[in-house]
Structures are given as C-alpha cells and as structure tokens.
Amino acid sequence: GAGVSQSPRYKVAKRGQDVALRCDPISGHVSLFWYQQALGQGPEFLTYFQNEAQLDKSGLPSDRFFAERPEGSVSTLKIQRTQQEDSAVYLCASSLWTRDRGRSATNEKLFFGSGTQLSVL
Amino acid sequence: SQQGEEDPQALSIQEGENATMNCSYKTSINNLQWYRQNSGRGLVHLILIRSNEREKHSGRLRVTLDTSKKSSSLLITASRAADTASYFCATDSDRGSTLGRLYFGRGTQLTVWP
C-alpha cells in the first residue's frame, strides 16, 4: 500500500478484555515502531522491531502488553486484560532506518499510520 | 526524560501571519525532527535537521537548531487555515541502548483563522 495501515480504526473494549491491534507498514520498511499517544500528549515509545526481531521493548508499560512481527512485515500489538488507563491512540510507524548502521546512524523520518483509538470502559 | 518540550502550548493567528514554535530538549542528539498532526490522524514528517546543521528550509518552513542551548524553532511563513494542526518536535538519542526511538514533546496546537 501507499502508506502505513492500521486496523481497527476504533476499538471499544470492556475492562479485562484482550485486544489486538494490527499494523501493516510500508512495503520494504525494515523498522517498525509502536507508540502510545494519550489525549493531549505527544507519542510515547512502546517498542521497536527491525525485521522480525524485537530490538527494544523498554517502553511497554507492563507485561500485559505484547507485540510481535513474525514475518518481518505485519505487526500486532496485543493488550491483555485491558485497564482504563490503557485508553489512548496507538500509533504504528515504519521507516527505512536500521540500527545496524552503528552509533553514528541517524533515525530517518518515520511514516505513521492513522492509529487505533482504544477506549476501555 | 529526554522528551522535548514545545512552546507555546497553543498559538492562534490570522491567515498570512507567521507562526513560530519553539522546542527545547535535554540531552545530546543526532538529529531533531518536526512532525505535524491533524486532529484524529497520524503524524506527518515535516523536516529533519541534523546536529551539525544550524538552519534548514523547506517551502514555507524554516527550522533552526542551537545545540548549545538545546533548542530548536519552527517558523511557518504566510500561514494558511490548512496549517491548523498540532506540531511536535522529536529528538533521537545518541545512546546505543536507545538508538532508533524518538522522543516527542507535548506539541503546539496551532490555529490559523481565515
């Protein structure tokens, strides 16, 4: 596709329910990022994949959050036993940048999807 | 936190006026980027400036970077109603353990009145 695609666009979950959010990055983009954006705030980093390898998951707020990218393309962010504080917009982004370029590497621009707005009641 | 902070939080101007937004950050960086977000949408990359650059232009956008003050500014000239959006600065990290992630500020909400 022409851009990063995320689904569903909106998700309403009852507290305690499990949810799965999907991200389809731009074809050929090696790097994939998940960010969480609370209302009125900037995006906060959750996790980063380079191909199928999850190289950084330090931003995941708890062990209820799990992300995968098994074939190095589509990624799924799963939240188990959702809580009200999980309500936010979840943004996926992809880029051509790779960490293998070393410490002098710079992060190229990110291409963001429109996000999934999660509301936990 | 390395999160950048934008100033002002909100800016309201008339069409044709210039809009200036500022960003401050805390630690050394490789580059700084500015993104725009329309309501209910994802972020769109506007411009990237590297740490060894002081100024960059792209169309009606002008970005400056002062690494000694750890600050950047985004100037939008001759603003249009369509420029109404939230603008975020984002910094990367030069630390190996966090290479790849961007740190975003809270954003400046720009409203341009026709």
Short mmCIF file of C-alpha atoms in Angstrom, two decimals:
data_model
loop_
_atom_site.label_atom_id
_atom_site.label_comp_id
_atom_site.label_asym_id
_atom_site.label_seq_id
_atom_site.Cartn_x
_atom_site.Cartn_y
_atom_site.Cartn_z
CA GLY A 1 0.00 0.00 0.00
CA ALA A 2 0.94 3.62 -0.25
CA GLY A 3 1.18 4.21 3.47
CA VAL A 4 1.11 2.61 6.90
CA SER A 5 -2.24 0.97 7.53
CA GLN A 6 -3.67 0.32 10.97
CA SER A 7 -6.79 -1.55 12.00
CA PRO A 8 -9.20 -1.28 13.57
CA ARG A 9 -9.53 2.50 13.46
CA TYR A 10 -11.54 2.48 16.69
CA LYS A 11 -11.80 -0.17 19.36
CA VAL A 12 -14.03 -0.15 22.42
CA ALA A 13 -13.21 -2.78 25.00
CA LYS A 14 -14.64 -3.69 28.36
CA ARG A 15 -12.16 -3.65 31.19
CA GLY A 16 -10.47 -7.04 31.39
CA GLN A 17 -10.93 -7.84 27.72
CA ASP A 18 -7.97 -8.68 25.47
CA VAL A 19 -7.43 -6.62 22.31
CA ALA A 20 -5.23 -6.98 19.24
CA LEU A 21 -4.18 -4.04 17.10
CA ARG A 22 -2.77 -4.55 13.64
CA CYS A 23 -0.18 -2.57 11.70
CA ASP A 24 0.72 -3.03 8.06
CA PRO A 25 3.88 -0.99 7.35
CA ILE A 26 5.08 0.42 4.08
CA SER A 27 6.44 -2.37 1.92
CA GLY A 28 10.21 -2.65 2.25
CA HIS A 29 10.45 -0.73 5.51
CA VAL A 30 12.71 -2.69 7.82
CA SER A 31 11.97 -0.78 11.00
CA LEU A 32 8.61 -0.72 12.72
CA PHE A 33 7.69 1.23 15.83
CA TRP A 34 4.69 1.31 18.15
CA TYR A 35 3.86 4.48 20.03
CA GLN A 36 1.12 5.30 22.53
CA GLN A 37 -0.45 8.75 22.50
CA ALA A 38 -2.62 9.83 25.39
CA LEU A 39 -5.11 12.66 24.90
CA GLY A 40 -3.33 16.00 24.63
CA GLN A 41 0.12 14.43 24.81
CA GLY A 42 2.86 13.58 22.38
CA PRO A 43 3.52 9.99 21.32
CA GLU A 44 5.41 7.80 23.78
CA PHE A 45 7.63 4.99 22.52
CA LEU A 46 6.48 1.45 23.21
CA THR A 47 8.58 -0.94 21.14
CA TYR A 48 10.76 -1.30 18.06
CA PHE A 49 11.25 -4.08 15.51
CA GLN A 50 13.98 -4.49 12.94
CA ASN A 51 12.54 -7.04 10.53
CA GLU A 52 11.12 -9.76 12.81
CA ALA A 53 13.46 -9.03 15.71
CA GLN A 54 12.10 -7.00 18.60
CA LEU A 55 15.18 -4.99 19.49
CA ASP A 56 13.67 -2.67 22.06
CA LYS A 57 10.60 -3.23 24.20
CA SER A 58 11.61 -0.99 27.06
CA GLY A 59 8.64 1.31 26.53
CA LEU A 60 5.96 -1.32 27.07
CA PRO A 61 4.18 -0.21 30.26
CA SER A 62 3.50 -3.66 31.68
CA ASP A 63 3.67 -7.37 30.92
CA ARG A 64 0.07 -7.11 29.71
CA PHE A 65 1.46 -5.55 26.53
CA PHE A 66 2.93 -7.81 23.90
CA ALA A 67 3.99 -7.11 20.32
CA GLU A 68 5.09 -9.36 17.51
CA ARG A 69 6.16 -9.17 13.89
CA PRO A 70 6.68 -12.83 12.98
CA GLU A 71 7.45 -12.44 9.28
CA GLY A 72 9.06 -9.05 9.38
CA SER A 73 6.13 -7.22 7.83
CA VAL A 74 2.74 -7.01 9.57
CA SER A 75 2.88 -6.39 13.32
CA THR A 76 0.33 -6.95 16.06
CA LEU A 77 0.19 -5.19 19.40
CA LYS A 78 -1.75 -7.20 21.95
CA ILE A 79 -3.00 -5.88 25.25
CA GLN A 80 -4.26 -8.43 27.73
CA ARG A 81 -6.76 -7.71 30.49
CA THR A 82 -7.23 -4.11 29.39
CA GLN A 83 -7.48 -1.39 32.02
CA GLN A 84 -8.97 2.09 31.76
CA GLU A 85 -5.51 3.62 31.79
CA ASP A 86 -4.78 1.78 28.53
CA SER A 87 -7.21 4.11 26.74
CA ALA A 88 -5.16 6.01 24.17
CA VAL A 89 -4.35 6.18 20.49
CA TYR A 90 -1.87 3.53 19.44
CA LEU A 91 0.28 4.65 16.55
CA CYS A 92 2.39 2.47 14.32
CA ALA A 93 5.26 3.88 12.27
CA SER A 94 7.74 2.44 9.85
CA SER A 95 10.97 3.64 8.33
CA LEU A 96 13.91 2.60 6.20
CA TRP A 97 16.35 3.17 9.08
CA THR A 98 18.22 0.27 10.63
CA ARG A 99 20.20 0.10 13.84
CA ASP A 100 22.99 -1.79 12.06
CA ARG A 101 24.41 1.45 10.77
CA GLY A 102 26.01 1.96 14.16
CA ARG A 103 26.21 4.76 16.71
CA SER A 104 26.66 7.42 14.07
CA ALA A 105 23.43 6.44 12.39
CA THR A 106 20.56 8.85 12.49
CA ASN A 107 16.93 7.92 12.56
CA GLU A 108 15.34 8.70 9.25
CA LYS A 109 11.85 10.08 9.17
CA LEU A 110 9.00 7.95 10.40
CA PHE A 111 5.88 7.26 8.39
CA PHE A 112 2.91 6.99 10.73
CA GLY A 113 -0.41 5.26 10.36
CA SER A 114 -3.63 6.97 11.43
CA GLY A 115 -3.66 5.00 14.65
CA THR A 116 -6.13 2.88 16.57
CA GLN A 117 -8.13 4.75 19.16
CA LEU A 118 -8.68 2.38 22.07
CA SER A 119 -11.33 3.16 24.65
CA VAL A 120 -11.55 0.89 27.67
CA LEU A 121 -14.81 1.16 29.57
CA SER B 1 13.40 12.08 30.32
CA GLN B 2 14.76 13.28 27.01
CA GLN B 3 11.36 14.46 25.94
CA GLY B 4 11.34 17.73 24.07
CA GLU B 5 9.05 20.48 25.21
CA GLU B 6 7.29 22.78 22.77
CA ASP B 7 6.43 26.35 23.48
CA PRO B 8 3.83 27.76 23.33
CA GLN B 9 1.28 25.03 24.03
CA ALA B 10 -1.25 26.84 21.88
CA LEU B 11 -0.92 29.53 19.21
CA SER B 12 -3.72 31.33 17.43
CA ILE B 13 -3.01 33.60 14.43
CA GLN B 14 -4.63 35.07 11.32
CA GLU B 15 -4.02 33.78 7.82
CA GLY B 16 -0.97 35.39 6.28
CA GLU B 17 0.85 35.82 9.58
CA ASN B 18 3.94 33.88 10.53
CA ALA B 19 3.85 31.20 13.22
CA THR B 20 6.86 30.42 15.38
CA MET B 21 7.08 27.39 17.64
CA ASN B 22 9.97 26.53 19.90
CA CYS B 23 11.29 23.24 21.22
CA SER B 24 13.76 22.53 24.00
CA TYR B 25 15.34 19.20 24.82
CA LYS B 26 17.62 17.80 27.47
CA THR B 27 20.38 15.56 26.14
CA SER B 28 22.68 15.43 23.14
CA ILE B 29 21.11 14.37 19.86
CA ASN B 30 21.95 13.22 16.36
CA ASN B 31 19.00 14.97 14.78
CA LEU B 32 15.77 16.77 15.54
CA GLN B 33 12.59 16.38 13.54
CA TRP B 34 9.32 18.26 13.34
CA TYR B 35 6.03 16.50 12.74
CA ARG B 36 2.51 17.72 12.13
CA GLN B 37 -0.68 16.01 13.29
CA ASN B 38 -4.16 16.88 12.14
CA SER B 39 -6.94 16.03 14.55
CA GLY B 40 -7.63 12.29 14.64
CA ARG B 41 -4.82 11.46 12.25
CA GLY B 42 -1.28 10.14 12.41
CA LEU B 43 1.82 12.28 12.40
CA VAL B 44 3.34 13.55 9.18
CA HIS B 45 7.04 14.27 8.94
CA LEU B 46 7.84 17.88 8.04
CA ILE B 47 11.58 18.37 8.27
CA LEU B 48 14.72 16.88 9.80
CA ILE B 49 17.73 18.88 10.90
CA ARG B 50 20.98 17.20 11.88
CA SER B 51 23.03 18.21 14.90
CA ASN B 52 25.75 19.75 12.70
CA GLU B 53 23.24 21.96 10.88
CA ARG B 54 22.04 25.33 12.13
CA GLU B 55 19.23 26.15 9.74
CA LYS B 56 17.12 24.37 7.15
CA HIS B 57 14.36 25.44 4.80
CA SER B 58 11.56 23.54 3.13
CA GLY B 59 8.95 25.55 1.28
CA ARG B 60 7.26 27.82 3.84
CA LEU B 61 9.05 26.08 6.71
CA ARG B 62 12.24 27.26 8.34
CA VAL B 63 13.87 25.30 11.14
CA THR B 64 16.77 26.42 13.29
CA LEU B 65 18.80 24.37 15.73
CA ASP B 66 21.02 25.64 18.54
CA THR B 67 22.73 22.65 20.12
CA SER B 68 24.48 24.83 22.71
CA LYS B 69 21.09 25.88 24.03
CA LYS B 70 19.45 22.54 23.23
CA SER B 71 16.67 24.30 21.40
CA SER B 72 15.03 24.47 18.00
CA SER B 73 12.42 26.65 16.37
CA LEU B 74 9.95 26.04 13.57
CA LEU B 75 8.77 29.03 11.56
CA ILE B 76 5.82 28.74 9.21
CA THR B 77 5.61 31.77 6.96
CA ALA B 78 2.45 33.15 5.34
CA SER B 79 0.26 30.74 7.28
CA ARG B 80 -2.94 29.29 5.85
CA ALA B 81 -6.06 27.91 7.51
CA ALA B 82 -4.93 24.47 6.31
CA ASP B 83 -1.86 24.77 8.55
CA THR B 84 -4.15 24.34 11.57
CA ALA B 85 -2.79 21.27 13.38
CA SER B 86 -0.61 20.16 16.27
CA TYR B 87 3.13 20.40 15.74
CA PHE B 88 5.60 18.18 17.55
CA CYS B 89 9.34 18.18 17.79
CA ALA B 90 11.07 14.84 18.15
CA THR B 91 14.63 14.07 19.11
CA ASP B 92 16.57 10.89 18.71
CA SER B 93 19.20 9.57 21.08
CA ASP B 94 22.91 9.14 20.57
CA ARG B 95 22.98 6.43 23.23
CA GLY B 96 23.41 2.94 21.87
CA SER B 97 20.80 1.36 24.08
CA THR B 98 18.04 3.59 22.78
CA LEU B 99 19.06 4.10 19.18
CA GLY B 100 16.00 4.08 16.98
CA ARG B 101 13.42 5.60 19.26
CA LEU B 102 12.21 9.17 19.04
CA TYR B 103 11.24 11.35 21.97
CA PHE B 104 8.29 13.64 21.31
CA GLY B 105 7.18 16.75 23.14
CA ARG B 106 3.59 17.55 24.02
CA GLY B 107 3.15 19.65 20.93
CA THR B 108 1.96 23.12 19.99
CA GLN B 109 -1.63 23.44 18.84
CA LEU B 110 -1.67 25.96 16.01
CA THR B 111 -4.94 27.52 14.91
CA VAL B 112 -4.94 29.71 11.81
CA TRP B 113 -8.10 31.78 11.33
CA PRO B 114 -9.22 32.66 7.81
#
